[in-house]
mmCIF file of C-alpha atoms and ligand atoms in Angstrom:
data_model
loop_
_atom_site.group_PDB
_atom_site.id
_atom_site.type_symbol
_atom_site.label_atom_id
_atom_site.label_comp_id
_atom_site.label_asym_id
_atom_site.label_seq_id
_atom_site.Cartn_x
_atom_site.Cartn_y
_atom_site.Cartn_z
ATOM 1 C CA MET V 912 10.758 -5.601 -14.913
ATOM 2 C CA SER V 913 13.346 -2.818 -14.875
ATOM 3 C CA ALA V 914 15.805 -2.576 -12.012
ATOM 4 C CA VAL V 915 15.241 0.162 -9.493
ATOM 5 C CA PRO V 916 18.062 1.958 -7.705
ATOM 6 C CA THR V 917 17.926 0.957 -4.045
ATOM 7 C CA THR V 918 21.454 1.769 -2.919
ATOM 8 C CA THR V 919 21.952 3.941 0.108
ATOM 9 C CA ALA V 920 23.683 6.460 -2.192
ATOM 10 C CA THR V 921 20.299 7.219 -3.764
ATOM 11 C CA PRO V 922 18.096 9.134 -1.359
ATOM 12 C CA PRO V 923 14.693 7.452 -1.199
ATOM 13 C CA LEU V 924 11.671 9.199 -2.646
ATOM 14 C CA LEU V 925 9.650 8.230 0.426
ATOM 15 C CA ALA V 926 11.090 7.456 3.852
ATOM 16 C CA VAL V 927 8.757 6.285 6.610
ATOM 17 C CA GLU V 928 10.287 5.942 10.081
ATOM 18 C CA ASN V 929 8.830 4.603 13.326
ATOM 19 C CA LEU V 930 5.292 5.261 12.119
ATOM 20 C CA ARG V 931 2.570 4.684 14.704
ATOM 21 C CA LYS V 932 -1.178 4.886 14.506
ATOM 22 C CA HIS V 933 -2.971 4.098 17.737
ATOM 23 C CA TYR V 934 -6.736 4.542 17.988
ATOM 24 C CA SER V 935 -8.100 5.396 21.432
ATOM 25 C CA ALA V 936 -11.192 3.414 22.322
ATOM 26 C CA PRO V 937 -14.083 5.618 23.493
ATOM 27 C CA ARG V 938 -14.370 5.592 27.289
ATOM 28 C CA GLN V 939 -17.624 4.215 28.606
ATOM 29 C CA TRP V 940 -19.252 5.648 31.722
ATOM 30 C CA LEU V 941 -18.109 4.014 34.985
ATOM 31 C CA ARG V 942 -15.818 1.645 33.119
ATOM 32 C CA LYS V 943 -12.042 1.521 33.026
ATOM 33 C CA ALA V 944 -10.452 3.182 29.996
ATOM 34 C CA ARG V 945 -9.770 0.583 27.321
ATOM 35 C CA PRO V 946 -6.261 0.335 25.876
ATOM 36 C CA PRO V 947 -5.703 1.983 22.473
ATOM 37 C CA VAL V 948 -5.807 -0.158 19.333
ATOM 38 C CA GLN V 949 -2.234 -0.314 18.002
ATOM 39 C CA ALA V 950 -3.131 -0.523 14.310
ATOM 40 C CA VAL V 951 0.376 0.453 13.173
ATOM 41 C CA ASP V 952 3.300 0.293 15.575
ATOM 42 C CA ASP V 953 6.854 1.347 14.799
ATOM 43 C CA VAL V 954 6.798 0.785 11.044
ATOM 44 C CA SER V 955 9.748 1.914 8.893
ATOM 45 C CA PHE V 956 10.406 1.499 5.161
ATOM 46 C CA THR V 957 11.570 3.393 2.096
ATOM 47 C CA VAL V 958 10.346 3.607 -1.492
ATOM 48 C CA ALA V 959 12.720 4.653 -4.294
ATOM 49 C CA LYS V 960 11.757 6.671 -7.363
ATOM 50 C CA GLY V 961 10.083 4.404 -9.901
ATOM 51 C CA GLU V 962 9.867 1.495 -7.438
ATOM 52 C CA THR V 963 6.918 -0.613 -6.325
ATOM 53 C CA LEU V 964 6.956 -1.589 -2.669
ATOM 54 C CA SER V 965 4.079 -3.861 -1.724
ATOM 55 C CA LEU V 966 2.650 -4.141 1.785
ATOM 56 C CA VAL V 967 1.148 -7.582 2.401
ATOM 57 C CA GLY V 968 -0.406 -9.440 5.322
ATOM 58 C CA GLU V 969 -3.714 -10.674 6.706
ATOM 59 C CA SER V 970 -6.612 -8.250 6.822
ATOM 60 C CA GLY V 971 -6.320 -6.089 9.923
ATOM 61 C CA CYS V 972 -2.478 -6.214 9.924
ATOM 62 C CA GLY V 973 -2.248 -2.436 9.437
ATOM 63 C CA LYS V 974 -1.219 -2.268 5.770
ATOM 64 C CA THR V 975 -4.034 0.042 4.624
ATOM 65 C CA THR V 976 -3.675 2.245 7.719
ATOM 66 C CA THR V 977 0.059 2.528 6.999
ATOM 67 C CA ALA V 978 -0.568 3.497 3.370
ATOM 68 C CA LYS V 979 -3.255 6.048 4.257
ATOM 69 C CA SER V 980 -1.006 7.516 6.976
ATOM 70 C CA VAL V 981 1.583 8.344 4.298
ATOM 71 C CA LEU V 982 -1.002 10.611 2.632
ATOM 72 C CA ARG V 983 -2.311 11.787 6.007
ATOM 73 C CA LEU V 984 -5.761 10.534 5.073
ATOM 74 C CA VAL V 985 -5.280 8.888 8.448
ATOM 75 C CA GLU V 986 -3.366 11.173 10.853
ATOM 76 C CA PRO V 987 -0.441 9.215 12.384
ATOM 77 C CA THR V 988 0.042 9.180 16.154
ATOM 78 C CA ALA V 989 3.844 9.443 15.852
ATOM 79 C CA GLY V 990 6.759 8.927 13.489
ATOM 80 C CA SER V 991 8.119 10.523 10.367
ATOM 81 C CA VAL V 992 7.007 10.494 6.720
ATOM 82 C CA ARG V 993 9.446 12.277 4.394
ATOM 83 C CA LEU V 994 8.876 12.820 0.703
ATOM 84 C CA GLU V 995 12.085 13.892 -1.054
ATOM 85 C CA GLY V 996 13.415 14.795 2.399
ATOM 86 C CA GLU V 997 10.447 17.003 3.340
ATOM 87 C CA GLU V 998 8.636 16.023 6.546
ATOM 88 C CA LEU V 999 4.982 15.650 5.573
ATOM 89 C CA LEU V 1000 3.762 15.329 9.165
ATOM 90 C CA ALA V 1001 4.994 18.891 9.878
ATOM 91 C CA LEU V 1002 3.024 20.466 7.026
ATOM 92 C CA SER V 1003 -0.056 22.655 7.605
ATOM 93 C CA PRO V 1004 -3.304 21.445 5.990
ATOM 94 C CA GLU V 1005 -2.810 23.906 3.093
ATOM 95 C CA GLN V 1006 0.860 22.906 2.614
ATOM 96 C CA MET V 1007 -0.214 19.246 2.647
ATOM 97 C CA ARG V 1008 -2.932 19.969 0.085
ATOM 98 C CA GLN V 1009 -0.290 21.430 -2.222
ATOM 99 C CA ARG V 1010 2.025 18.433 -1.669
ATOM 100 C CA ARG V 1011 -0.789 16.038 -2.635
ATOM 101 C CA ARG V 1012 -0.015 17.017 -6.218
ATOM 102 C CA ASP V 1013 2.916 14.580 -5.873
ATOM 103 C CA LEU V 1014 1.042 11.964 -3.834
ATOM 104 C CA GLN V 1015 -2.087 10.349 -5.170
ATOM 105 C CA ILE V 1016 -4.190 7.321 -4.262
ATOM 106 C CA ILE V 1017 -6.136 4.663 -6.150
ATOM 107 C CA PHE V 1018 -8.836 3.000 -4.062
ATOM 108 C CA GLN V 1019 -10.102 -0.575 -4.004
ATOM 109 C CA ASP V 1020 -13.618 0.495 -4.928
ATOM 110 C CA PRO V 1021 -13.333 3.211 -7.556
ATOM 111 C CA TYR V 1022 -17.106 3.662 -7.614
ATOM 112 C CA ALA V 1023 -17.147 4.737 -3.958
ATOM 113 C CA SER V 1024 -14.366 7.254 -4.599
ATOM 114 C CA LEU V 1025 -15.805 8.825 -7.772
ATOM 115 C CA ASN V 1026 -18.476 11.525 -7.520
ATOM 116 C CA PRO V 1027 -21.534 9.829 -9.093
ATOM 117 C CA ARG V 1028 -23.007 13.196 -10.128
ATOM 118 C CA LEU V 1029 -19.973 14.238 -12.214
ATOM 119 C CA LYS V 1030 -19.283 13.113 -15.754
ATOM 120 C CA ALA V 1031 -16.068 11.124 -16.241
ATOM 121 C CA GLY V 1032 -14.353 14.049 -18.020
ATOM 122 C CA ASP V 1033 -15.111 16.377 -15.093
ATOM 123 C CA ILE V 1034 -13.880 13.774 -12.570
ATOM 124 C CA VAL V 1035 -10.487 13.606 -14.283
ATOM 125 C CA ALA V 1036 -10.378 17.393 -14.819
ATOM 126 C CA GLU V 1037 -11.174 18.153 -11.154
ATOM 127 C CA PRO V 1038 -7.596 17.922 -9.806
ATOM 128 C CA LEU V 1039 -6.346 19.993 -12.773
ATOM 129 C CA ARG V 1040 -8.932 22.674 -11.911
ATOM 130 C CA ASN V 1041 -8.121 22.532 -8.176
ATOM 131 C CA PHE V 1042 -4.421 23.088 -8.733
ATOM 132 C CA GLY V 1043 -4.918 25.763 -11.436
ATOM 133 C CA GLY V 1044 -2.410 26.844 -14.057
ATOM 134 C CA MET V 1045 -4.343 25.547 -17.088
ATOM 135 C CA THR V 1046 -6.862 27.085 -19.454
ATOM 136 C CA ALA V 1047 -10.121 25.240 -20.097
ATOM 137 C CA ALA V 1048 -8.822 24.178 -23.530
ATOM 138 C CA GLU V 1049 -5.556 22.863 -22.041
ATOM 139 C CA ARG V 1050 -7.522 20.937 -19.404
ATOM 140 C CA ALA V 1051 -9.780 19.385 -22.033
ATOM 141 C CA GLU V 1052 -6.751 18.366 -24.077
ATOM 142 C CA ARG V 1053 -5.042 16.876 -21.013
ATOM 143 C CA VAL V 1054 -8.193 14.937 -20.088
ATOM 144 C CA GLN V 1055 -8.405 13.451 -23.577
ATOM 145 C CA TRP V 1056 -4.726 12.489 -23.417
ATOM 146 C CA LEU V 1057 -5.243 10.821 -20.004
ATOM 147 C CA PHE V 1058 -8.292 8.917 -21.290
ATOM 148 C CA ALA V 1059 -6.277 7.594 -24.223
ATOM 149 C CA ARG V 1060 -3.328 6.739 -21.968
ATOM 150 C CA VAL V 1061 -5.423 4.571 -19.618
ATOM 151 C CA GLY V 1062 -7.333 2.895 -22.467
ATOM 152 C CA LEU V 1063 -10.678 4.732 -22.287
ATOM 153 C CA ARG V 1064 -12.448 5.928 -25.445
ATOM 154 C CA PRO V 1065 -12.704 9.708 -25.923
ATOM 155 C CA ASP V 1066 -16.531 9.623 -25.802
ATOM 156 C CA ALA V 1067 -16.321 8.102 -22.282
ATOM 157 C CA ALA V 1068 -15.741 11.649 -20.985
ATOM 158 C CA SER V 1069 -19.453 12.461 -21.245
ATOM 159 C CA ARG V 1070 -20.620 9.377 -19.327
ATOM 160 C CA PHE V 1071 -21.325 9.008 -15.603
ATOM 161 C CA PRO V 1072 -19.447 6.523 -13.349
ATOM 162 C CA HIS V 1073 -22.406 4.114 -13.095
ATOM 163 C CA GLU V 1074 -22.274 3.647 -16.894
ATOM 164 C CA PHE V 1075 -18.788 2.064 -16.671
ATOM 165 C CA SER V 1076 -17.763 -1.510 -15.873
ATOM 166 C CA GLY V 1077 -15.611 -2.130 -12.776
ATOM 167 C CA GLY V 1078 -12.421 -2.255 -14.847
ATOM 168 C CA GLN V 1079 -13.291 0.943 -16.720
ATOM 169 C CA ARG V 1080 -14.061 2.695 -13.439
ATOM 170 C CA GLN V 1081 -10.650 1.679 -12.124
ATOM 171 C CA ARG V 1082 -9.070 3.069 -15.323
ATOM 172 C CA LEU V 1083 -10.948 6.302 -14.604
ATOM 173 C CA GLY V 1084 -9.535 6.316 -11.059
ATOM 174 C CA ILE V 1085 -6.051 5.810 -12.494
ATOM 175 C CA ALA V 1086 -6.519 8.675 -15.010
ATOM 176 C CA ARG V 1087 -7.576 10.949 -12.168
ATOM 177 C CA ALA V 1088 -4.605 9.896 -10.022
ATOM 178 C CA LEU V 1089 -2.273 10.453 -12.980
ATOM 179 C CA ALA V 1090 -3.621 13.904 -13.901
ATOM 180 C CA LEU V 1091 -1.074 15.934 -11.906
ATOM 181 C CA ASN V 1092 2.009 13.834 -12.760
ATOM 182 C CA PRO V 1093 2.426 12.417 -9.238
ATOM 183 C CA LYS V 1094 5.721 11.006 -7.981
ATOM 184 C CA LEU V 1095 4.096 8.355 -5.811
ATOM 185 C CA ILE V 1096 0.702 6.646 -6.004
ATOM 186 C CA VAL V 1097 -0.671 4.674 -3.080
ATOM 187 C CA CYS V 1098 -2.608 1.757 -4.567
ATOM 188 C CA ASP V 1099 -4.997 0.430 -1.904
ATOM 189 C CA GLU V 1100 -6.073 -3.061 -3.066
ATOM 190 C CA PRO V 1101 -6.660 -1.572 -6.549
ATOM 191 C CA VAL V 1102 -7.624 -4.820 -8.300
ATOM 192 C CA SER V 1103 -9.128 -6.987 -5.568
ATOM 193 C CA ALA V 1104 -12.718 -6.023 -6.499
ATOM 194 C CA LEU V 1105 -12.193 -6.845 -10.209
ATOM 195 C CA ASP V 1106 -12.597 -10.048 -12.240
ATOM 196 C CA VAL V 1107 -9.331 -11.969 -12.646
ATOM 197 C CA SER V 1108 -9.022 -11.210 -16.399
ATOM 198 C CA VAL V 1109 -9.579 -7.497 -15.745
ATOM 199 C CA GLN V 1110 -7.119 -7.570 -12.825
ATOM 200 C CA ALA V 1111 -4.278 -8.511 -15.184
ATOM 201 C CA GLN V 1112 -5.141 -5.656 -17.568
ATOM 202 C CA VAL V 1113 -5.186 -3.073 -14.777
ATOM 203 C CA VAL V 1114 -1.951 -4.374 -13.210
ATOM 204 C CA ASN V 1115 -0.225 -4.293 -16.610
ATOM 205 C CA LEU V 1116 -1.508 -0.751 -17.171
ATOM 206 C CA LEU V 1117 -0.024 0.339 -13.821
ATOM 207 C CA MET V 1118 3.314 -1.253 -14.765
ATOM 208 C CA ASP V 1119 3.316 0.435 -18.192
ATOM 209 C CA LEU V 1120 2.611 3.818 -16.599
ATOM 210 C CA GLN V 1121 5.434 3.261 -14.131
ATOM 211 C CA ALA V 1122 7.876 2.418 -16.910
ATOM 212 C CA GLU V 1123 6.803 5.497 -18.889
ATOM 213 C CA PHE V 1124 6.590 8.110 -16.136
ATOM 214 C CA GLY V 1125 8.862 6.751 -13.365
ATOM 215 C CA ILE V 1126 6.048 6.737 -10.800
ATOM 216 C CA ALA V 1127 6.630 4.921 -7.510
ATOM 217 C CA TYR V 1128 3.847 2.757 -6.079
ATOM 218 C CA LEU V 1129 3.113 1.868 -2.479
ATOM 219 C CA PHE V 1130 0.963 -1.139 -3.287
ATOM 220 C CA VAL V 1131 -1.349 -2.643 -0.670
ATOM 221 C CA ALA V 1132 -2.600 -6.101 -1.556
ATOM 222 C CA HIS V 1133 -3.449 -9.499 -0.158
ATOM 223 C CA ASP V 1134 -3.310 -11.369 -3.508
ATOM 224 C CA LEU V 1135 0.242 -12.705 -3.607
ATOM 225 C CA ALA V 1136 0.090 -13.560 -7.335
ATOM 226 C CA VAL V 1137 -0.552 -9.879 -8.083
ATOM 227 C CA VAL V 1138 2.149 -8.823 -5.598
ATOM 228 C CA ARG V 1139 4.660 -11.169 -7.201
ATOM 229 C CA HIS V 1140 3.892 -9.725 -10.632
ATOM 230 C CA ILE V 1141 4.048 -6.010 -9.857
ATOM 231 C CA SER V 1142 6.522 -5.577 -6.965
ATOM 232 C CA HIS V 1143 10.186 -4.707 -6.854
ATOM 233 C CA ARG V 1144 10.253 -5.196 -3.078
ATOM 234 C CA VAL V 1145 7.778 -6.566 -0.560
ATOM 235 C CA ALA V 1146 7.202 -5.704 3.113
ATOM 236 C CA VAL V 1147 5.278 -8.296 5.139
ATOM 237 C CA MET V 1148 3.174 -6.961 8.032
ATOM 238 C CA TYR V 1149 1.789 -8.799 11.031
ATOM 239 C CA LEU V 1150 -0.338 -7.150 13.723
ATOM 240 C CA GLY V 1151 0.909 -3.629 13.015
ATOM 241 C CA HIS V 1152 4.608 -4.506 12.595
ATOM 242 C CA VAL V 1153 6.785 -5.080 9.529
ATOM 243 C CA VAL V 1154 8.283 -8.552 10.076
ATOM 244 C CA GLU V 1155 10.230 -9.004 6.818
ATOM 245 C CA VAL V 1156 11.326 -6.834 3.877
ATOM 246 C CA ALA V 1157 13.136 -8.140 0.820
ATOM 247 C CA ASP V 1158 13.315 -7.795 -2.923
ATOM 248 C CA ARG V 1159 10.513 -9.669 -4.636
ATOM 249 C CA ASP V 1160 12.542 -12.628 -5.904
ATOM 250 C CA THR V 1161 14.334 -13.211 -2.600
ATOM 251 C CA LEU V 1162 11.132 -13.028 -0.594
ATOM 252 C CA PHE V 1163 9.247 -15.515 -2.755
ATOM 253 C CA ALA V 1164 12.211 -17.896 -3.207
ATOM 254 C CA ALA V 1165 13.704 -17.814 0.281
ATOM 255 C CA PRO V 1166 11.425 -16.273 2.927
ATOM 256 C CA ARG V 1167 12.982 -16.261 6.402
ATOM 257 C CA HIS V 1168 10.326 -15.103 8.851
ATOM 258 C CA PRO V 1169 8.023 -17.958 9.939
ATOM 259 C CA TYR V 1170 4.940 -15.817 9.241
ATOM 260 C CA THR V 1171 6.122 -15.029 5.682
ATOM 261 C CA GLU V 1172 6.714 -18.754 5.110
ATOM 262 C CA ILE V 1173 3.172 -19.566 6.218
ATOM 263 C CA LEU V 1174 1.670 -16.727 4.187
ATOM 264 C CA LEU V 1175 3.490 -17.791 1.000
ATOM 265 C CA SER V 1176 2.697 -21.458 1.506
ATOM 266 C CA ALA V 1177 -0.999 -20.592 1.185
ATOM 267 C CA ALA V 1178 -0.457 -18.880 -2.203
ATOM 268 C CA PRO V 1179 -1.185 -20.691 -5.493
ATOM 269 C CA VAL V 1180 1.647 -22.993 -6.586
ATOM 270 C CA PRO V 1181 3.318 -21.761 -9.803
ATOM 271 C CA ASN V 1182 4.587 -25.247 -10.753
ATOM 272 C CA PRO V 1183 2.151 -28.088 -9.972
ATOM 273 C CA ARG V 1184 4.893 -30.706 -10.564
ATOM 274 C CA THR V 1185 6.754 -29.391 -7.521
ATOM 275 C CA PRO V 1186 3.919 -28.505 -5.163
ATOM 276 C CA ALA V 1187 4.879 -26.512 -2.118
ATOM 277 C CA ARG V 1188 3.997 -27.739 1.358
ATOM 278 C CA ARG V 1189 1.079 -25.766 2.711
ATOM 279 C CA ILE V 1190 1.575 -24.694 6.329
ATOM 280 C CA LEU V 1191 -1.572 -23.851 8.224
ATOM 281 C CA LEU V 1192 -1.631 -20.756 10.382
ATOM 282 C CA GLN V 1193 -2.908 -21.741 13.819
ATOM 283 C CA GLY V 1194 -5.453 -19.659 15.717
ATOM 284 C CA ASP V 1195 -6.910 -16.226 15.169
ATOM 285 C CA PRO V 1196 -4.861 -13.041 15.067
ATOM 286 C CA PRO V 1197 -4.590 -11.496 18.548
ATOM 287 C CA SER V 1198 -6.336 -8.181 19.204
ATOM 288 C CA PRO V 1199 -4.230 -5.117 18.314
ATOM 289 C CA ALA V 1200 -5.695 -3.556 21.493
ATOM 290 C CA ASN V 1201 -3.914 -6.205 23.539
ATOM 291 C CA PRO V 1202 -0.981 -7.468 21.444
ATOM 292 C CA PRO V 1203 1.214 -10.306 22.740
ATOM 293 C CA SER V 1204 4.435 -9.435 24.565
ATOM 294 C CA GLY V 1205 7.803 -9.844 22.852
ATOM 295 C CA CYS V 1206 7.364 -11.038 19.284
ATOM 296 C CA ARG V 1207 3.753 -10.386 18.353
ATOM 297 C CA PHE V 1208 3.694 -13.615 16.328
ATOM 298 C CA HIS V 1209 4.733 -15.882 19.230
ATOM 299 C CA THR V 1210 1.157 -17.035 20.013
ATOM 300 C CA ARG V 1211 0.892 -18.594 16.529
ATOM 301 C CA CYS V 1212 4.495 -19.326 15.633
ATOM 302 C CA PRO V 1213 5.501 -23.003 15.342
ATOM 303 C CA LEU V 1214 9.098 -22.122 16.302
ATOM 304 C CA ALA V 1215 8.393 -19.924 19.341
ATOM 305 C CA GLN V 1216 10.843 -20.122 22.276
ATOM 306 C CA ALA V 1217 10.886 -18.476 25.699
ATOM 307 C CA VAL V 1218 12.880 -15.517 24.369
ATOM 308 C CA CYS V 1219 10.143 -14.811 21.836
ATOM 309 C CA ARG V 1220 7.627 -14.143 24.600
ATOM 310 C CA GLU V 1221 9.973 -11.775 26.413
ATOM 311 C CA GLN V 1222 11.875 -9.731 23.845
ATOM 312 C CA ARG V 1223 10.619 -8.021 20.750
ATOM 313 C CA PRO V 1224 12.869 -8.898 17.785
ATOM 314 C CA ALA V 1225 14.142 -5.887 15.838
ATOM 315 C CA LEU V 1226 13.951 -5.725 12.042
ATOM 316 C CA THR V 1227 17.600 -6.345 11.142
ATOM 317 C CA PRO V 1228 19.542 -6.965 7.896
ATOM 318 C CA ARG V 1229 20.316 -10.580 6.979
ATOM 319 C CA ASP V 1230 22.455 -9.948 3.895
ATOM 320 C CA GLY V 1231 25.480 -7.906 2.912
ATOM 321 C CA ASP V 1232 23.695 -4.911 1.407
ATOM 322 C CA GLY V 1233 20.932 -4.715 4.020
ATOM 323 C CA THR V 1234 18.052 -5.163 1.580
ATOM 324 C CA HIS V 1235 16.742 -8.343 3.244
ATOM 325 C CA GLN V 1236 15.540 -7.525 6.750
ATOM 326 C CA VAL V 1237 13.841 -9.881 9.181
ATOM 327 C CA ALA V 1238 12.371 -9.433 12.668
ATOM 328 C CA CYS V 1239 12.892 -12.843 14.289
ATOM 329 C CA HIS V 1240 15.119 -14.162 17.092
ATOM 330 C CA LEU V 1241 15.742 -17.482 15.352
ATOM 331 C CA ARG V 1242 15.869 -16.763 11.601
HETATM 332 FE FE1 SF4 E 1981 8.579 -17.109 15.844
HETATM 333 FE FE2 SF4 E 1981 10.185 -16.341 17.809
HETATM 334 FE FE3 SF4 E 1981 10.756 -15.659 15.319
HETATM 335 FE FE4 SF4 E 1981 8.694 -14.554 16.578
HETATM 336 S S1 SF4 E 1981 10.847 -14.324 17.113
HETATM 337 S S2 SF4 E 1981 8.715 -15.317 14.523
HETATM 338 S S3 SF4 E 1981 7.955 -16.266 17.787
HETATM 339 S S4 SF4 E 1981 10.714 -17.723 16.161
#
């Protein structure tokens, strides 16, 4: 995997700061108002040009809400999302529509996101038509080029989505996302619905496209083998917070946050001769409508101390260049 510039001298492509998404619970007649669900709370991270940052954590930890907030498919409650320095949360709906040329998304279930009544060629041509600037012949040529680039046969353009396999449908979703030469693609569990053999093909395709076009990915996944393969850096989320961020190799070799340790210990062991010790995560995740005080992980953390219940640990650097950040009082 090629190195990605992550020095502070290089301005990030995407900078997310103090992002919050709280959902208000509907008030029921004659009942007290329920507290809002804090799906994402005070999340900050950056993504460099050509970099893959993965967001990982248990389901319900806020990773998909965070990723969708970047595109404003979910409207954040507070915070800042800057793309090349431009504040996306300040843009009007029309300005945001124009900016989506640079920001695309690939969904977990491509079938649900593809119009079943359109032929594959029209699905991929749709963003080109919406953003204008091309003749019909240029669009047709671009569609054929995109089909070839994602490994679909030219005659696939005249077929409907239901005629494709899951892997082919995901290739179609990738061709559509790629159509406008985006700078960043949010990949929301893009391979979790596919067979394992097809997963590897799609992940390798995404990596090839990144190497060729310098696209950045914000990659949401729960499969740590996939995350380990595709990521440059990884951010671990727990109950709406980022608890650890590090480059891929550091995170998998030397995790520091107790939750990251537990999460990685449950992943498949790469070398069966040196099996890792599996640590079981105790209890269920607390409700994001009523998160624990202090460190949100203290109700399940084997190392918890009194301070953990009282003070929220900040995400702070643990190495010289600030790339490894951990939110824990003890680690
Ligand atoms: Fe565990 Fe305390 Fe660290 Fe939270 S701050 S992860 S409870 S040791």
